[in-house]
Short mmCIF file of the C-alpha atoms (twelve columns), coordinates in Angstrom:
data_MODEL
# 
_entry.id   MODEL 
# 
loop_
_atom_site.group_PDB 
_atom_site.id 
_atom_site.type_symbol 
_atom_site.label_atom_id 
_atom_site.label_alt_id 
_atom_site.label_comp_id 
_atom_site.label_asym_id 
_atom_site.label_seq_id 
_atom_site.Cartn_x 
_atom_site.Cartn_y 
_atom_site.Cartn_z 
_atom_site.pdbx_PDB_model_num 
ATOM 1   C CA . UNK A 1   -11.324 4.636   17.174  1 
ATOM 2   C CA . UNK A 2   -9.491  1.298   17.265  1 
ATOM 3   C CA . UNK A 3   -9.575  -1.481  19.993  1 
ATOM 4   C CA . UNK A 4   -6.768  0.217   21.858  1 
ATOM 5   C CA . UNK A 5   -8.991  3.192   22.427  1 
ATOM 6   C CA . UNK A 6   -6.390  5.652   21.376  1 
ATOM 7   C CA . UNK A 7   -7.646  8.253   18.974  1 
ATOM 8   C CA . UNK A 8   -5.489  9.563   15.961  1 
ATOM 9   C CA . UNK A 9   -5.590  13.195  17.480  1 
ATOM 10  C CA . UNK A 10  -3.955  11.757  20.744  1 
ATOM 11  C CA . UNK A 11  -1.107  10.290  18.784  1 
ATOM 12  C CA . UNK A 12  -0.598  13.588  16.746  1 
ATOM 13  C CA . UNK A 13  -0.252  15.519  19.915  1 
ATOM 14  C CA . UNK A 14  2.336   13.273  21.725  1 
ATOM 15  C CA . UNK A 15  5.274   15.037  23.242  1 
ATOM 16  C CA . UNK A 16  8.596   14.466  21.447  1 
ATOM 17  C CA . UNK A 17  9.993   12.145  24.323  1 
ATOM 18  C CA . UNK A 18  7.157   9.802   23.902  1 
ATOM 19  C CA . UNK A 19  7.737   9.681   20.080  1 
ATOM 20  C CA . UNK A 20  11.418  8.777   20.842  1 
ATOM 21  C CA . UNK A 21  10.173  5.874   22.998  1 
ATOM 22  C CA . UNK A 22  7.695   4.828   20.262  1 
ATOM 23  C CA . UNK A 23  10.652  4.963   17.656  1 
ATOM 24  C CA . UNK A 24  12.661  2.583   19.904  1 
ATOM 25  C CA . UNK A 25  9.571   0.276   20.139  1 
ATOM 26  C CA . UNK A 26  9.012   0.290   16.465  1 
ATOM 27  C CA . UNK A 27  12.655  -0.448  15.831  1 
ATOM 28  C CA . UNK A 28  12.653  -3.157  18.334  1 
ATOM 29  C CA . UNK A 29  9.645   -4.754  16.546  1 
ATOM 30  C CA . UNK A 30  11.361  -4.531  13.308  1 
ATOM 31  C CA . UNK A 31  14.605  -5.996  14.638  1 
ATOM 32  C CA . UNK A 32  12.858  -8.920  16.494  1 
ATOM 33  C CA . UNK A 33  9.747   -9.458  14.103  1 
ATOM 34  C CA . UNK A 34  7.463   -9.761  16.982  1 
ATOM 35  C CA . UNK A 35  4.377   -7.745  16.670  1 
ATOM 36  C CA . UNK A 36  2.241   -7.195  19.699  1 
ATOM 37  C CA . UNK A 37  -0.859  -9.515  19.582  1 
ATOM 38  C CA . UNK A 38  -3.311  -6.803  20.387  1 
ATOM 39  C CA . UNK A 39  -2.024  -4.912  17.309  1 
ATOM 40  C CA . UNK A 40  -3.419  -7.610  15.110  1 
ATOM 41  C CA . UNK A 41  -7.040  -7.360  16.555  1 
ATOM 42  C CA . UNK A 42  -9.676  -5.177  15.396  1 
ATOM 43  C CA . UNK A 43  -13.517 -4.259  15.961  1 
ATOM 44  C CA . UNK A 44  -15.713 -5.066  13.047  1 
ATOM 45  C CA . UNK A 45  -18.721 -2.699  12.619  1 
ATOM 46  C CA . UNK A 46  -21.303 -2.985  9.897   1 
ATOM 47  C CA . UNK A 47  -22.490 0.039   8.002   1 
ATOM 48  C CA . UNK A 48  -25.721 -0.053  6.030   1 
ATOM 49  C CA . UNK A 49  -25.222 0.696   2.296   1 
ATOM 50  C CA . UNK A 50  -27.336 3.607   1.161   1 
ATOM 51  C CA . UNK A 51  -30.940 2.781   0.069   1 
ATOM 52  C CA . UNK A 52  -30.525 -1.109  1.103   1 
ATOM 53  C CA . UNK A 53  -32.804 -3.155  3.291   1 
ATOM 54  C CA . UNK A 54  -31.257 -3.258  6.822   1 
ATOM 55  C CA . UNK A 55  -32.615 -6.689  7.450   1 
ATOM 56  C CA . UNK A 56  -30.362 -8.168  4.704   1 
ATOM 57  C CA . UNK A 57  -26.753 -9.117  5.609   1 
ATOM 58  C CA . UNK A 58  -25.755 -8.169  1.984   1 
ATOM 59  C CA . UNK A 59  -27.027 -4.692  2.629   1 
ATOM 60  C CA . UNK A 60  -24.249 -4.185  5.183   1 
ATOM 61  C CA . UNK A 61  -20.671 -3.187  4.655   1 
ATOM 62  C CA . UNK A 62  -18.186 -4.404  7.318   1 
ATOM 63  C CA . UNK A 63  -15.513 -1.956  8.461   1 
ATOM 64  C CA . UNK A 64  -12.672 -3.121  10.750  1 
ATOM 65  C CA . UNK A 65  -11.327 -0.557  13.158  1 
ATOM 66  C CA . UNK A 66  -7.788  -1.288  13.846  1 
ATOM 67  C CA . UNK A 67  -5.199  0.146   16.457  1 
ATOM 68  C CA . UNK A 68  -3.932  3.588   15.210  1 
ATOM 69  C CA . UNK A 69  -0.378  2.964   16.746  1 
ATOM 70  C CA . UNK A 70  -0.342  -0.386  14.751  1 
ATOM 71  C CA . UNK A 71  -1.267  1.452   11.510  1 
ATOM 72  C CA . UNK A 72  1.484   4.098   12.040  1 
ATOM 73  C CA . UNK A 73  4.032   1.346   12.604  1 
ATOM 74  C CA . UNK A 74  2.711   -0.309  9.469   1 
ATOM 75  C CA . UNK A 75  3.142   2.843   7.471   1 
ATOM 76  C CA . UNK A 76  6.608   3.439   8.978   1 
ATOM 77  C CA . UNK A 77  7.644   -0.042  8.031   1 
ATOM 78  C CA . UNK A 78  6.306   0.223   4.495   1 
ATOM 79  C CA . UNK A 79  8.194   3.547   3.990   1 
ATOM 80  C CA . UNK A 80  11.238  1.930   4.995   1 
ATOM 81  C CA . UNK A 81  10.824  -1.100  2.838   1 
ATOM 82  C CA . UNK A 82  10.069  1.130   -0.254  1 
ATOM 83  C CA . UNK A 83  13.537  2.737   0.210   1 
ATOM 84  C CA . UNK A 84  15.216  -0.716  -0.399  1 
ATOM 85  C CA . UNK A 85  12.675  -2.339  -2.886  1 
ATOM 86  C CA . UNK A 86  12.464  0.456   -5.282  1 
ATOM 87  C CA . UNK A 87  12.068  -1.270  -8.794  1 
ATOM 88  C CA . UNK A 88  14.014  -0.402  -11.825 1 
ATOM 89  C CA . UNK A 89  13.045  2.600   -13.792 1 
ATOM 90  C CA . UNK A 90  11.652  0.608   -16.522 1 
ATOM 91  C CA . UNK A 91  9.361   -1.468  -14.416 1 
ATOM 92  C CA . UNK A 92  5.715   -0.456  -14.710 1 
ATOM 93  C CA . UNK A 93  3.882   -3.533  -13.392 1 
ATOM 94  C CA . UNK A 94  2.579   -3.441  -9.730  1 
ATOM 95  C CA . UNK A 95  3.579   0.074   -9.350  1 
ATOM 96  C CA . UNK A 96  1.308   3.001   -8.453  1 
ATOM 97  C CA . UNK A 97  1.063   5.761   -11.191 1 
ATOM 98  C CA . UNK A 98  2.645   3.483   -13.889 1 
ATOM 99  C CA . UNK A 99  0.119   2.355   -16.216 1 
ATOM 100 C CA . UNK A 100 0.206   0.136   -19.398 1 
ATOM 101 C CA . UNK A 101 -0.546  3.295   -21.407 1 
ATOM 102 C CA . UNK A 102 2.439   4.941   -20.089 1 
ATOM 103 C CA . UNK A 103 4.830   2.031   -20.746 1 
ATOM 104 C CA . UNK A 104 3.351   1.808   -24.121 1 
ATOM 105 C CA . UNK A 105 4.093   5.473   -24.730 1 
ATOM 106 C CA . UNK A 106 7.782   5.062   -23.463 1 
ATOM 107 C CA . UNK A 107 8.365   2.101   -25.678 1 
ATOM 108 C CA . UNK A 108 6.824   4.043   -28.837 1 
ATOM 109 C CA . UNK A 109 9.006   6.997   -27.874 1 
ATOM 110 C CA . UNK A 110 12.080  4.720   -27.669 1 
ATOM 111 C CA . UNK A 111 11.255  3.091   -31.024 1 
ATOM 112 C CA . UNK A 112 10.737  6.546   -32.736 1 
ATOM 113 C CA . UNK A 113 14.267  7.711   -31.283 1 
ATOM 114 C CA . UNK A 114 15.954  4.661   -32.746 1 
ATOM 115 C CA . UNK A 115 14.145  5.116   -36.165 1 
ATOM 116 C CA . UNK A 116 15.240  8.700   -36.254 1 
ATOM 117 C CA . UNK A 117 18.972  7.566   -35.883 1 
ATOM 118 C CA . UNK A 118 18.359  5.282   -38.800 1 
ATOM 119 C CA . UNK A 119 18.372  2.068   -36.747 1 
ATOM 120 C CA . UNK A 120 16.045  -0.976  -37.394 1 
ATOM 121 C CA . UNK A 121 13.438  -1.273  -34.744 1 
ATOM 122 C CA . UNK A 122 11.187  -4.245  -33.934 1 
ATOM 123 C CA . UNK A 123 8.609   -4.562  -31.371 1 
ATOM 124 C CA . UNK A 124 7.159   -7.814  -29.998 1 
ATOM 125 C CA . UNK A 125 4.139   -7.745  -27.769 1 
ATOM 126 C CA . UNK A 126 2.652   -10.614 -26.012 1 
ATOM 127 C CA . UNK A 127 -0.556  -10.934 -24.289 1 
ATOM 128 C CA . UNK A 128 0.124   -13.299 -21.329 1 
ATOM 129 C CA . UNK A 129 -2.905  -12.346 -19.252 1 
ATOM 130 C CA . UNK A 130 -4.271  -15.981 -19.029 1 
ATOM 131 C CA . UNK A 131 -0.908  -17.863 -19.416 1 
ATOM 132 C CA . UNK A 132 -0.837  -18.979 -15.786 1 
ATOM 133 C CA . UNK A 133 -4.426  -19.858 -15.447 1 
# 
């Protein structure tokens, strides 16, 4: 449970009229850009790592418990943003379920199709992993 004391189960069981009010609240936040201050606060708890010495700080893993209402708002806002920020079909970087291997397979498939049509095909591959270091 987060700092607001509202459990997830309570949010799931809210009546429709309360959800309508929450929708208006969320839309107002998106419109004004003002997020309630208490939504930015969390309770930090320490959890002991399995098999570690509880007296050592590095044996603890910290977890921050956040407001479930704030997390719901963030999820809705992210969903709305994704509708407008969908990258081009050919973009594979920084996208979930779009790996380098899949992009390489796509390029090779495109090259094979062009070769089958009797066209010349050239591939240029650059490793720029450390170019901006």
